[in-house]
PDB file of C-alpha atoms in Angstrom:
ATOM      1  CA  MET A   1    -163.258  -3.599 132.248  1.00  0.00           C
ATOM      2  CA  ARG A   2    -165.126  -2.001 129.444  1.00  0.00           C
ATOM      3  CA  LYS A   3    -162.096   0.279 128.742  1.00  0.00           C
ATOM      4  CA  SER A   4    -159.783  -2.777 128.708  1.00  0.00           C
ATOM      5  CA  LEU A   5    -161.994  -4.631 126.189  1.00  0.00           C
ATOM      6  CA  LEU A   6    -162.155  -1.559 123.925  1.00  0.00           C
ATOM      7  CA  LEU A   7    -158.374  -1.187 123.993  1.00  0.00           C
ATOM      8  CA  ALA A   8    -157.966  -4.884 123.161  1.00  0.00           C
ATOM      9  CA  ALA A   9    -160.402  -4.678 120.349  1.00  0.00           C
ATOM     10  CA  ALA A  10    -158.520  -1.694 118.874  1.00  0.00           C
ATOM     11  CA  ALA A  11    -155.224  -3.537 119.151  1.00  0.00           C
ATOM     12  CA  VAL A  12    -156.706  -6.448 117.177  1.00  0.00           C
ATOM     13  CA  MET A  13    -157.975  -4.085 114.509  1.00  0.00           C
ATOM     14  CA  VAL A  14    -154.534  -2.428 114.150  1.00  0.00           C
ATOM     15  CA  LEU A  15    -152.783  -5.715 113.955  1.00  0.00           C
ATOM     16  CA  GLY A  16    -155.315  -7.057 111.519  1.00  0.00           C
ATOM     17  CA  ALA A  17    -154.971  -4.064 109.215  1.00  0.00           C
ATOM     18  CA  GLY A  18    -151.137  -4.537 108.977  1.00  0.00           C
ATOM     19  CA  PRO A  19    -149.313  -3.945 105.624  1.00  0.00           C
ATOM     20  CA  ALA A  20    -151.304  -4.756 102.472  1.00  0.00           C
ATOM     21  CA  LEU A  21    -150.654  -8.243 101.240  1.00  0.00           C
ATOM     22  CA  ALA A  22    -148.214  -8.245  98.184  1.00  0.00           C
ATOM     23  CA  LYS A  23    -149.866  -8.919  94.961  1.00  0.00           C
ATOM     24  CA  LYS A  24    -149.226 -12.060  92.891  1.00  0.00           C
ATOM     25  CA  GLN A  25    -146.479 -11.321  90.331  1.00  0.00           C
ATOM     26  CA  LEU A  26    -147.036 -11.814  86.535  1.00  0.00           C
ATOM     27  CA  VAL A  27    -143.275 -11.507  85.673  1.00  0.00           C
ATOM     28  CA  ILE A  28    -142.046 -10.299  82.222  1.00  0.00           C
ATOM     29  CA  VAL A  29    -138.394 -10.892  81.737  1.00  0.00           C
ATOM     30  CA  VAL A  30    -136.832  -9.190  78.710  1.00  0.00           C
ATOM     31  CA  LYS A  31    -133.483  -9.414  77.032  1.00  0.00           C
ATOM     32  CA  GLY A  32    -132.266  -6.018  78.356  1.00  0.00           C
ATOM     33  CA  LEU A  33    -133.481  -2.763  79.878  1.00  0.00           C
ATOM     34  CA  ASP A  34    -131.294  -0.614  77.561  1.00  0.00           C
ATOM     35  CA  ASN A  35    -133.452  -1.255  74.477  1.00  0.00           C
ATOM     36  CA  PRO A  36    -136.453   1.072  73.663  1.00  0.00           C
ATOM     37  CA  PHE A  37    -138.309  -1.805  72.104  1.00  0.00           C
ATOM     38  CA  PHE A  38    -138.525  -3.505  75.526  1.00  0.00           C
ATOM     39  CA  GLU A  39    -139.440  -0.349  77.200  1.00  0.00           C
ATOM     40  CA  ALA A  40    -142.493  -0.269  74.925  1.00  0.00           C
ATOM     41  CA  ILE A  41    -143.369  -3.710  76.337  1.00  0.00           C
ATOM     42  CA  ASN A  42    -142.924  -2.221  79.855  1.00  0.00           C
ATOM     43  CA  GLN A  43    -145.340   0.597  78.954  1.00  0.00           C
ATOM     44  CA  GLY A  44    -147.939  -1.967  77.926  1.00  0.00           C
ATOM     45  CA  CYS A  45    -147.426  -3.859  81.162  1.00  0.00           C
ATOM     46  CA  GLN A  46    -147.851  -0.668  83.249  1.00  0.00           C
ATOM     47  CA  LYS A  47    -150.994   0.245  81.334  1.00  0.00           C
ATOM     48  CA  TRP A  48    -152.471  -3.173  82.288  1.00  0.00           C
ATOM     49  CA  ASN A  49    -151.527  -2.460  85.962  1.00  0.00           C
ATOM     50  CA  LYS A  50    -153.279   0.922  85.839  1.00  0.00           C
ATOM     51  CA  GLU A  51    -156.406  -0.544  84.282  1.00  0.00           C
ATOM     52  CA  ASN A  52    -156.481  -3.507  86.746  1.00  0.00           C
ATOM     53  CA  ALA A  53    -155.432  -1.717  90.002  1.00  0.00           C
ATOM     54  CA  SER A  54    -157.893  -3.725  92.097  1.00  0.00           C
ATOM     55  CA  SER A  55    -156.647  -7.129  90.689  1.00  0.00           C
ATOM     56  CA  GLU A  56    -154.930  -9.678  92.906  1.00  0.00           C
ATOM     57  CA  TYR A  57    -152.265  -9.803  90.201  1.00  0.00           C
ATOM     58  CA  GLU A  58    -149.488  -7.287  89.235  1.00  0.00           C
ATOM     59  CA  CYS A  59    -147.547  -7.185  86.000  1.00  0.00           C
ATOM     60  CA  PHE A  60    -143.762  -6.997  87.053  1.00  0.00           C
ATOM     61  CA  TYR A  61    -141.237  -6.026  84.308  1.00  0.00           C
ATOM     62  CA  THR A  62    -137.492  -6.871  84.662  1.00  0.00           C
ATOM     63  CA  GLY A  63    -134.411  -7.848  82.763  1.00  0.00           C
ATOM     64  CA  PRO A  64    -130.579  -7.343  82.850  1.00  0.00           C
ATOM     65  CA  ALA A  65    -129.172  -3.830  82.367  1.00  0.00           C
ATOM     66  CA  SER A  66    -127.722  -4.727  78.956  1.00  0.00           C
ATOM     67  CA  THR A  67    -129.254  -6.703  76.136  1.00  0.00           C
ATOM     68  CA  SER A  68    -125.917  -8.391  75.558  1.00  0.00           C
ATOM     69  CA  ASP A  69    -125.956  -9.927  79.075  1.00  0.00           C
ATOM     70  CA  GLU A  70    -127.303 -13.349  78.272  1.00  0.00           C
ATOM     71  CA  ALA A  71    -126.084 -14.892  81.535  1.00  0.00           C
ATOM     72  CA  GLY A  72    -127.656 -12.024  83.414  1.00  0.00           C
ATOM     73  CA  GLU A  73    -131.057 -12.721  81.896  1.00  0.00           C
ATOM     74  CA  ALA A  74    -130.783 -16.457  82.780  1.00  0.00           C
ATOM     75  CA  GLN A  75    -129.918 -15.556  86.345  1.00  0.00           C
ATOM     76  CA  ILE A  76    -132.883 -13.195  86.641  1.00  0.00           C
ATOM     77  CA  VAL A  77    -135.233 -15.974  85.300  1.00  0.00           C
ATOM     78  CA  GLN A  78    -133.810 -18.359  87.839  1.00  0.00           C
ATOM     79  CA  ASP A  79    -134.079 -15.767  90.729  1.00  0.00           C
ATOM     80  CA  MET A  80    -137.679 -14.759  89.921  1.00  0.00           C
ATOM     81  CA  LEU A  81    -138.791 -18.412  89.639  1.00  0.00           C
ATOM     82  CA  SER A  82    -137.551 -18.960  93.174  1.00  0.00           C
ATOM     83  CA  LYS A  83    -139.764 -16.234  94.569  1.00  0.00           C
ATOM     84  CA  PRO A  84    -143.064 -17.443  96.122  1.00  0.00           C
ATOM     85  CA  ASP A  85    -145.036 -14.503  94.770  1.00  0.00           C
ATOM     86  CA  THR A  86    -144.077 -15.251  91.119  1.00  0.00           C
ATOM     87  CA  VAL A  87    -147.196 -17.067  89.742  1.00  0.00           C
ATOM     88  CA  ALA A  88    -146.472 -16.913  86.018  1.00  0.00           C
ATOM     89  CA  MET A  89    -143.625 -15.733  83.815  1.00  0.00           C
ATOM     90  CA  ALA A  90    -143.225 -14.449  80.331  1.00  0.00           C
ATOM     91  CA  ILE A  91    -139.641 -14.559  78.846  1.00  0.00           C
ATOM     92  CA  SER A  92    -138.054 -12.956  75.835  1.00  0.00           C
ATOM     93  CA  PRO A  93    -134.945 -15.268  75.513  1.00  0.00           C
ATOM     94  CA  SER A  94    -131.788 -13.600  74.330  1.00  0.00           C
ATOM     95  CA  ASN A  95    -130.002 -17.038  74.217  1.00  0.00           C
ATOM     96  CA  ALA A  96    -132.806 -19.525  73.555  1.00  0.00           C
ATOM     97  CA  PRO A  97    -130.845 -22.712  74.475  1.00  0.00           C
ATOM     98  CA  LEU A  98    -129.452 -21.025  77.717  1.00  0.00           C
ATOM     99  CA  ILE A  99    -133.009 -20.006  78.820  1.00  0.00           C
ATOM    100  CA  ALA A 100    -134.288 -23.469  78.046  1.00  0.00           C
ATOM    101  CA  GLN A 101    -131.592 -25.039  80.195  1.00  0.00           C
ATOM    102  CA  THR A 102    -132.390 -22.531  82.985  1.00  0.00           C
ATOM    103  CA  ILE A 103    -136.110 -23.530  82.814  1.00  0.00           C
ATOM    104  CA  LYS A 104    -135.233 -27.207  82.912  1.00  0.00           C
ATOM    105  CA  SER A 105    -133.014 -26.713  85.930  1.00  0.00           C
ATOM    106  CA  ALA A 106    -135.622 -24.704  87.808  1.00  0.00           C
ATOM    107  CA  ASN A 107    -138.346 -27.164  86.899  1.00  0.00           C
ATOM    108  CA  PRO A 108    -141.100 -24.681  87.588  1.00  0.00           C
ATOM    109  CA  THR A 109    -144.677 -25.566  88.563  1.00  0.00           C
ATOM    110  CA  ILE A 110    -145.932 -22.150  87.484  1.00  0.00           C
ATOM    111  CA  PRO A 111    -146.952 -21.493  83.753  1.00  0.00           C
ATOM    112  CA  ILE A 112    -144.098 -20.244  81.591  1.00  0.00           C
ATOM    113  CA  MET A 113    -144.686 -18.549  78.230  1.00  0.00           C
ATOM    114  CA  THR A 114    -142.413 -16.632  75.852  1.00  0.00           C
ATOM    115  CA  ILE A 115    -142.816 -13.125  74.514  1.00  0.00           C
ATOM    116  CA  ASP A 116    -141.232 -11.343  71.604  1.00  0.00           C
ATOM    117  CA  ALA A 117    -138.698 -14.281  71.125  1.00  0.00           C
ATOM    118  CA  ASP A 118    -139.423 -17.880  71.377  1.00  0.00           C
ATOM    119  CA  LEU A 119    -137.572 -20.923  72.418  1.00  0.00           C
ATOM    120  CA  THR A 120    -136.300 -23.289  69.726  1.00  0.00           C
ATOM    121  CA  LYS A 121    -138.730 -25.731  68.254  1.00  0.00           C
ATOM    122  CA  GLU A 122    -136.917 -28.589  70.170  1.00  0.00           C
ATOM    123  CA  ASP A 123    -137.554 -26.763  73.458  1.00  0.00           C
ATOM    124  CA  ALA A 124    -141.079 -25.441  72.720  1.00  0.00           C
ATOM    125  CA  GLY A 125    -142.571 -27.877  75.137  1.00  0.00           C
ATOM    126  CA  LEU A 126    -141.064 -25.935  78.067  1.00  0.00           C
ATOM    127  CA  ARG A 127    -143.589 -23.056  77.589  1.00  0.00           C
ATOM    128  CA  LYS A 128    -147.318 -22.937  77.275  1.00  0.00           C
ATOM    129  CA  THR A 129    -147.503 -20.354  74.419  1.00  0.00           C
ATOM    130  CA  TYR A 130    -145.629 -17.675  72.505  1.00  0.00           C
ATOM    131  CA  LEU A 131    -146.951 -14.141  72.363  1.00  0.00           C
ATOM    132  CA  GLY A 132    -145.554 -11.734  69.818  1.00  0.00           C
ATOM    133  CA  THR A 133    -144.608 -11.295  66.274  1.00  0.00           C
ATOM    134  CA  ASP A 134    -144.664 -13.903  63.519  1.00  0.00           C
ATOM    135  CA  ASN A 135    -140.931 -13.549  63.017  1.00  0.00           C
ATOM    136  CA  TYR A 136    -140.655 -15.639  59.886  1.00  0.00           C
ATOM    137  CA  LEU A 137    -143.427 -13.617  58.229  1.00  0.00           C
ATOM    138  CA  MET A 138    -141.746 -10.406  59.369  1.00  0.00           C
ATOM    139  CA  GLY A 139    -138.485 -11.421  57.638  1.00  0.00           C
ATOM    140  CA  PHE A 140    -140.277 -12.677  54.629  1.00  0.00           C
ATOM    141  CA  LYS A 141    -141.967  -9.308  54.238  1.00  0.00           C
ATOM    142  CA  ILE A 142    -138.568  -7.562  54.591  1.00  0.00           C
ATOM    143  CA  GLY A 143    -137.326  -9.835  51.872  1.00  0.00           C
ATOM    144  CA  GLU A 144    -140.248  -8.999  49.653  1.00  0.00           C
ATOM    145  CA  TYR A 145    -139.600  -5.252  49.855  1.00  0.00           C
ATOM    146  CA  ILE A 146    -135.917  -5.816  49.055  1.00  0.00           C
ATOM    147  CA  LYS A 147    -136.832  -8.041  46.055  1.00  0.00           C
ATOM    148  CA  LYS A 148    -139.438  -5.453  44.882  1.00  0.00           C
ATOM    149  CA  GLY A 149    -136.752  -2.872  44.883  1.00  0.00           C
ATOM    150  CA  LYS A 150    -134.169  -4.976  43.018  1.00  0.00           C
ATOM    151  CA  PRO A 151    -136.112  -7.746  41.181  1.00  0.00           C
ATOM    152  CA  ASN A 152    -132.996  -8.940  39.423  1.00  0.00           C
ATOM    153  CA  GLY A 153    -131.051  -9.550  42.738  1.00  0.00           C
ATOM    154  CA  GLY A 154    -127.677  -8.398  43.748  1.00  0.00           C
ATOM    155  CA  LYS A 155    -125.235  -8.571  46.575  1.00  0.00           C
ATOM    156  CA  ILE A 156    -126.674  -8.295  50.122  1.00  0.00           C
ATOM    157  CA  CYS A 157    -125.592  -8.279  53.671  1.00  0.00           C
ATOM    158  CA  THR A 158    -127.780  -9.357  56.604  1.00  0.00           C
ATOM    159  CA  ILE A 159    -127.455  -7.560  59.948  1.00  0.00           C
ATOM    160  CA  GLU A 160    -128.557  -9.676  62.831  1.00  0.00           C
ATOM    161  CA  GLY A 161    -128.478  -9.518  66.569  1.00  0.00           C
ATOM    162  CA  ASN A 162    -127.639 -12.412  68.867  1.00  0.00           C
ATOM    163  CA  PRO A 163    -126.517 -15.507  67.002  1.00  0.00           C
ATOM    164  CA  ALA A 164    -128.659 -17.603  69.486  1.00  0.00           C
ATOM    165  CA  ALA A 165    -131.829 -15.385  69.391  1.00  0.00           C
ATOM    166  CA  ASP A 166    -134.534 -17.566  67.787  1.00  0.00           C
ATOM    167  CA  ASN A 167    -136.724 -14.758  66.720  1.00  0.00           C
ATOM    168  CA  ILE A 168    -133.831 -13.012  64.755  1.00  0.00           C
ATOM    169  CA  LEU A 169    -132.875 -16.371  63.076  1.00  0.00           C
ATOM    170  CA  ARG A 170    -136.399 -16.922  61.933  1.00  0.00           C
ATOM    171  CA  ARG A 171    -136.582 -13.441  60.449  1.00  0.00           C
ATOM    172  CA  ALA A 172    -133.308 -14.023  58.489  1.00  0.00           C
ATOM    173  CA  GLN A 173    -134.682 -17.308  57.213  1.00  0.00           C
ATOM    174  CA  GLY A 174    -137.940 -15.616  56.105  1.00  0.00           C
ATOM    175  CA  MET A 175    -135.918 -12.927  54.199  1.00  0.00           C
ATOM    176  CA  ARG A 176    -133.763 -15.590  52.455  1.00  0.00           C
ATOM    177  CA  ASP A 177    -136.764 -17.575  51.457  1.00  0.00           C
ATOM    178  CA  ALA A 178    -138.452 -14.500  50.071  1.00  0.00           C
ATOM    179  CA  LEU A 179    -135.438 -13.504  48.041  1.00  0.00           C
ATOM    180  CA  SER A 180    -134.518 -16.967  46.801  1.00  0.00           C
ATOM    181  CA  GLY A 181    -137.883 -18.461  46.197  1.00  0.00           C
ATOM    182  CA  LYS A 182    -136.643 -21.526  48.146  1.00  0.00           C
ATOM    183  CA  GLU A 183    -136.938 -22.688  51.673  1.00  0.00           C
ATOM    184  CA  GLY A 184    -134.406 -23.260  54.314  1.00  0.00           C
ATOM    185  CA  LEU A 185    -131.231 -21.993  52.764  1.00  0.00           C
ATOM    186  CA  ALA A 186    -128.524 -21.158  55.364  1.00  0.00           C
ATOM    187  CA  ALA A 187    -126.992 -18.549  53.117  1.00  0.00           C
ATOM    188  CA  LEU A 188    -127.658 -17.099  49.594  1.00  0.00           C
ATOM    189  CA  ALA A 189    -125.151 -17.976  46.934  1.00  0.00           C
ATOM    190  CA  GLY A 190    -126.857 -16.836  43.672  1.00  0.00           C
ATOM    191  CA  GLU A 191    -130.340 -18.252  44.361  1.00  0.00           C
ATOM    192  CA  GLY A 192    -132.949 -15.888  43.014  1.00  0.00           C
ATOM    193  CA  GLY A 193    -130.110 -13.690  41.859  1.00  0.00           C
ATOM    194  CA  TRP A 194    -128.988 -12.865  45.439  1.00  0.00           C
ATOM    195  CA  THR A 195    -125.575 -13.468  47.055  1.00  0.00           C
ATOM    196  CA  GLU A 196    -124.524 -12.797  50.606  1.00  0.00           C
ATOM    197  CA  VAL A 197    -121.125 -11.185  50.713  1.00  0.00           C
ATOM    198  CA  ALA A 198    -118.237 -12.360  52.770  1.00  0.00           C
ATOM    199  CA  GLY A 199    -118.365 -11.479  56.413  1.00  0.00           C
ATOM    200  CA  CYS A 200    -122.169 -11.607  56.459  1.00  0.00           C
ATOM    201  CA  PRO A 201    -124.319 -12.068  58.321  1.00  0.00           C
ATOM    202  CA  VAL A 202    -123.016  -9.699  60.969  1.00  0.00           C
ATOM    203  CA  PHE A 203    -124.063 -10.328  64.556  1.00  0.00           C
ATOM    204  CA  THR A 204    -124.294  -7.106  66.586  1.00  0.00           C
ATOM    205  CA  ASN A 205    -125.692  -8.269  69.919  1.00  0.00           C
ATOM    206  CA  ASP A 206    -128.468  -5.719  69.530  1.00  0.00           C
ATOM    207  CA  ASP A 207    -125.943  -2.868  69.709  1.00  0.00           C
ATOM    208  CA  GLY A 208    -127.012   0.031  67.385  1.00  0.00           C
ATOM    209  CA  ALA A 209    -123.588   1.679  67.102  1.00  0.00           C
ATOM    210  CA  LYS A 210    -121.981  -1.646  66.493  1.00  0.00           C
ATOM    211  CA  GLY A 211    -124.524  -2.226  63.675  1.00  0.00           C
ATOM    212  CA  VAL A 212    -123.743   1.113  62.051  1.00  0.00           C
ATOM    213  CA  GLN A 213    -120.024   0.449  62.281  1.00  0.00           C
ATOM    214  CA  ALA A 214    -120.477  -2.956  60.736  1.00  0.00           C
ATOM    215  CA  MET A 215    -122.438  -1.539  57.729  1.00  0.00           C
ATOM    216  CA  THR A 216    -119.761   1.108  57.264  1.00  0.00           C
ATOM    217  CA  ASP A 217    -117.133  -1.602  57.110  1.00  0.00           C
ATOM    218  CA  ILE A 218    -119.178  -3.855  54.770  1.00  0.00           C
ATOM    219  CA  LEU A 219    -119.832  -0.915  52.380  1.00  0.00           C
ATOM    220  CA  ALA A 220    -116.111  -0.126  52.362  1.00  0.00           C
ATOM    221  CA  ALA A 221    -115.145  -3.703  51.634  1.00  0.00           C
ATOM    222  CA  ASN A 222    -117.943  -4.136  49.063  1.00  0.00           C
ATOM    223  CA  PRO A 223    -118.592  -0.940  47.038  1.00  0.00           C
ATOM    224  CA  ASP A 224    -120.806  -2.907  44.748  1.00  0.00           C
ATOM    225  CA  LEU A 225    -123.110  -4.014  47.494  1.00  0.00           C
ATOM    226  CA  ASP A 226    -126.865  -3.659  46.492  1.00  0.00           C
ATOM    227  CA  ALA A 227    -128.869  -4.155  49.701  1.00  0.00           C
ATOM    228  CA  PHE A 228    -128.863  -4.523  53.497  1.00  0.00           C
ATOM    229  CA  GLY A 229    -131.440  -6.724  55.361  1.00  0.00           C
ATOM    230  CA  ILE A 230    -131.524  -5.453  58.935  1.00  0.00           C
ATOM    231  CA  MET A 231    -133.326  -8.019  61.143  1.00  0.00           C
ATOM    232  CA  GLY A 232    -133.773  -5.644  64.070  1.00  0.00           C
ATOM    233  CA  GLY A 233    -133.971  -1.987  64.230  1.00  0.00           C
ATOM    234  CA  TRP A 234    -131.062  -1.364  66.491  1.00  0.00           C
ATOM    235  CA  PRO A 235    -128.902   0.657  64.063  1.00  0.00           C
ATOM    236  CA  LEU A 236    -131.822   2.975  63.315  1.00  0.00           C
ATOM    237  CA  PHE A 237    -133.289   3.496  66.726  1.00  0.00           C
ATOM    238  CA  GLY A 238    -130.088   2.779  68.758  1.00  0.00           C
ATOM    239  CA  ALA A 239    -127.780   5.003  66.767  1.00  0.00           C
ATOM    240  CA  PRO A 240    -130.026   7.212  64.608  1.00  0.00           C
ATOM    241  CA  GLN A 241    -127.561  10.041  63.948  1.00  0.00           C
ATOM    242  CA  PRO A 242    -124.617   7.742  62.857  1.00  0.00           C
ATOM    243  CA  TYR A 243    -127.159   5.878  60.767  1.00  0.00           C
ATOM    244  CA  ARG A 244    -128.202   9.130  59.085  1.00  0.00           C
ATOM    245  CA  ASP A 245    -124.588  10.158  58.574  1.00  0.00           C
ATOM    246  CA  LEU A 246    -123.808   6.881  56.842  1.00  0.00           C
ATOM    247  CA  PHE A 247    -126.795   6.773  54.472  1.00  0.00           C
ATOM    248  CA  LYS A 248    -127.609  10.429  53.760  1.00  0.00           C
ATOM    249  CA  PRO A 249    -125.029  10.494  50.934  1.00  0.00           C
ATOM    250  CA  MET A 250    -126.816   7.488  49.513  1.00  0.00           C
ATOM    251  CA  ALA A 251    -130.333   9.032  49.677  1.00  0.00           C
ATOM    252  CA  ASP A 252    -130.591   9.466  45.882  1.00  0.00           C
ATOM    253  CA  LYS A 253    -129.582   5.864  45.289  1.00  0.00           C
ATOM    254  CA  ILE A 254    -132.004   4.627  47.903  1.00  0.00           C
ATOM    255  CA  ALA A 255    -134.781   6.687  46.197  1.00  0.00           C
ATOM    256  CA  LYS A 256    -134.103   5.177  42.881  1.00  0.00           C
ATOM    257  CA  ASN A 257    -133.807   1.582  44.315  1.00  0.00           C
ATOM    258  CA  GLU A 258    -130.204   1.394  43.208  1.00  0.00           C
ATOM    259  CA  PHE A 259    -129.557   0.564  46.864  1.00  0.00           C
ATOM    260  CA  VAL A 260    -132.162  -1.082  49.001  1.00  0.00           C
ATOM    261  CA  ILE A 261    -132.564  -1.357  52.708  1.00  0.00           C
ATOM    262  CA  GLY A 262    -135.236  -3.360  54.429  1.00  0.00           C
ATOM    263  CA  ALA A 263    -135.325  -3.260  58.179  1.00  0.00           C
ATOM    264  CA  ALA A 264    -137.244  -4.432  61.161  1.00  0.00           C
ATOM    265  CA  ASP A 265    -139.269  -2.387  63.661  1.00  0.00           C
ATOM    266  CA  THR A 266    -140.908   1.022  63.705  1.00  0.00           C
ATOM    267  CA  ILE A 267    -139.852   2.530  67.005  1.00  0.00           C
ATOM    268  CA  GLY A 268    -137.750   5.501  68.082  1.00  0.00           C
ATOM    269  CA  ASP A 269    -136.390   7.485  65.135  1.00  0.00           C
ATOM    270  CA  GLU A 270    -137.171   4.745  62.545  1.00  0.00           C
ATOM    271  CA  VAL A 271    -140.281   6.229  61.083  1.00  0.00           C
ATOM    272  CA  ALA A 272    -138.558   9.663  60.837  1.00  0.00           C
ATOM    273  CA  ILE A 273    -135.680   7.936  59.035  1.00  0.00           C
ATOM    274  CA  ALA A 274    -138.165   6.418  56.581  1.00  0.00           C
ATOM    275  CA  ARG A 275    -139.755   9.867  55.998  1.00  0.00           C
ATOM    276  CA  ASP A 276    -136.275  11.164  55.194  1.00  0.00           C
ATOM    277  CA  GLY A 277    -135.904   8.424  52.532  1.00  0.00           C
ATOM    278  CA  LEU A 278    -132.912   6.668  54.323  1.00  0.00           C
ATOM    279  CA  VAL A 279    -134.519   3.224  54.389  1.00  0.00           C
ATOM    280  CA  THR A 280    -136.603   1.469  51.775  1.00  0.00           C
ATOM    281  CA  ALA A 281    -139.122  -0.107  54.066  1.00  0.00           C
ATOM    282  CA  LEU A 282    -139.680  -0.980  57.718  1.00  0.00           C
ATOM    283  CA  VAL A 283    -141.643  -3.913  58.942  1.00  0.00           C
ATOM    284  CA  GLY A 284    -142.555  -3.211  62.485  1.00  0.00           C
ATOM    285  CA  GLN A 285    -143.690  -5.122  65.519  1.00  0.00           C
ATOM    286  CA  ARG A 286    -146.106  -4.133  68.183  1.00  0.00           C
ATOM    287  CA  PRO A 287    -144.274  -4.314  71.486  1.00  0.00           C
ATOM    288  CA  PHE A 288    -146.746  -2.209  73.496  1.00  0.00           C
ATOM    289  CA  GLU A 289    -149.470  -4.636  72.540  1.00  0.00           C
ATOM    290  CA  MET A 290    -147.235  -7.513  73.700  1.00  0.00           C
ATOM    291  CA  GLY A 291    -146.772  -5.999  77.100  1.00  0.00           C
ATOM    292  CA  TYR A 292    -150.361  -5.157  77.496  1.00  0.00           C
ATOM    293  CA  LYS A 293    -151.699  -8.556  76.432  1.00  0.00           C
ATOM    294  CA  ALA A 294    -149.086 -10.654  78.283  1.00  0.00           C
ATOM    295  CA  PRO A 295    -150.685 -10.401  81.894  1.00  0.00           C
ATOM    296  CA  SER A 296    -154.100 -11.497  80.680  1.00  0.00           C
ATOM    297  CA  VAL A 297    -152.593 -14.427  78.876  1.00  0.00           C
ATOM    298  CA  MET A 298    -150.645 -15.390  81.939  1.00  0.00           C
ATOM    299  CA  ILE A 299    -153.779 -15.219  84.124  1.00  0.00           C
ATOM    300  CA  ASP A 300    -155.627 -17.465  81.525  1.00  0.00           C
ATOM    301  CA  LEU A 301    -152.774 -19.936  81.889  1.00  0.00           C
ATOM    302  CA  ILE A 302    -152.963 -19.858  85.609  1.00  0.00           C
ATOM    303  CA  GLU A 303    -156.731 -20.524  85.528  1.00  0.00           C
ATOM    304  CA  GLY A 304    -156.228 -23.420  83.164  1.00  0.00           C
ATOM    305  CA  LYS A 305    -158.110 -21.797  80.247  1.00  0.00           C
ATOM    306  CA  THR A 306    -157.266 -22.755  76.660  1.00  0.00           C
ATOM    307  CA  VAL A 307    -154.796 -20.385  75.195  1.00  0.00           C
ATOM    308  CA  ALA A 308    -153.821 -20.382  71.494  1.00  0.00           C
ATOM    309  CA  ASP A 309    -150.233 -21.109  70.530  1.00  0.00           C
ATOM    310  CA  PRO A 310    -148.895 -18.965  69.157  1.00  0.00           C
ATOM    311  CA  VAL A 311    -150.643 -15.657  69.830  1.00  0.00           C
ATOM    312  CA  PHE A 312    -149.450 -13.168  67.203  1.00  0.00           C
ATOM    313  CA  THR A 313    -149.704  -9.417  67.619  1.00  0.00           C
ATOM    314  CA  GLY A 314    -149.548  -8.327  63.936  1.00  0.00           C
ATOM    315  CA  LEU A 315    -147.134  -6.220  61.885  1.00  0.00           C
ATOM    316  CA  ASP A 316    -146.954  -2.580  60.604  1.00  0.00           C
ATOM    317  CA  GLU A 317    -145.313  -1.804  57.287  1.00  0.00           C
ATOM    318  CA  CYS A 318    -143.890   1.642  56.588  1.00  0.00           C
ATOM    319  CA  THR A 319    -142.361   3.241  53.487  1.00  0.00           C
ATOM    320  CA  LYS A 320    -141.572   6.867  52.704  1.00  0.00           C
ATOM    321  CA  ASP A 321    -144.981   7.233  51.156  1.00  0.00           C
ATOM    322  CA  THR A 322    -146.923   5.695  54.069  1.00  0.00           C
ATOM    323  CA  VAL A 323    -145.201   6.984  57.159  1.00  0.00           C
ATOM    324  CA  ASP A 324    -148.210   9.038  58.305  1.00  0.00           C
ATOM    325  CA  THR A 325    -150.683   6.165  58.271  1.00  0.00           C
ATOM    326  CA  CYS A 326    -148.566   2.995  58.691  1.00  0.00           C
ATOM    327  CA  ILE A 327    -148.601   2.569  62.428  1.00  0.00           C
ATOM    328  CA  GLN A 328    -151.525   0.815  64.049  1.00  0.00           C
ATOM    329  CA  LYS A 329    -153.278   3.246  66.448  1.00  0.00           C
TER     330      LYS A 329
END
């Protein structure tokens, strides 16, 4: 009898032990896994996991294979919202209206926030907060560097990413406002001395090689071009050697501010390219910090705590003269 009781107790202990309960998922959905910018967000997410190994929550990073797969990102958002262990979500919308419609259709009860890129102002009520860069300020600073290099203005081409990416559109607006001294212009046609050439802005869908090819074509068609405003670092970190090949012959002109290039981001090869004098200035984001902060913000939202909207993560500004000290440590 005693032996039977012991065996029964042991069986209950084994069954009770079972597999460990899955952690509650704090999901980060990015535009694409092929972009080193988003991998930096992932690294921040994983650091949070390591530092909070005993937490009931886990930061889970995902996204479509390609940054250009807008429908794929929307599908992932929809799929992750249907999982019972998803308790909060941070989304970097590639196509802001499409993601907004996806959220509306899913009608989630869990807190939703945006990270890196926001929804449009009209759809901002669908999320609790935005965590990331002040994109308008980022673009404005890029414009200030371009204007400082060529104070009398000139001909410029803007390189953008996805035409429906709210963060990129805000940067471009900030740059135009800085160059023109006016607010809200959809294109520059002489304001502040600046004119956007035909065929610009160029939308590259965050493809670095496509960005370099576009700049090659624009330079060929406009030999009197004075500047590029690059709203994402894709040509520099996504195709660094083709970028170097294109602008190395222009290094002397860039050094003399006869040709000016203001670009976003400070990741991958970008700082080395600035050290080589092949870009006038970089205005960089802090993606690692975004990924590291996002889980804590989502937990605060879950717990009903007051969270600021927006939550900005700051900017780094790099020129050839400051490359050794320009990145926040």
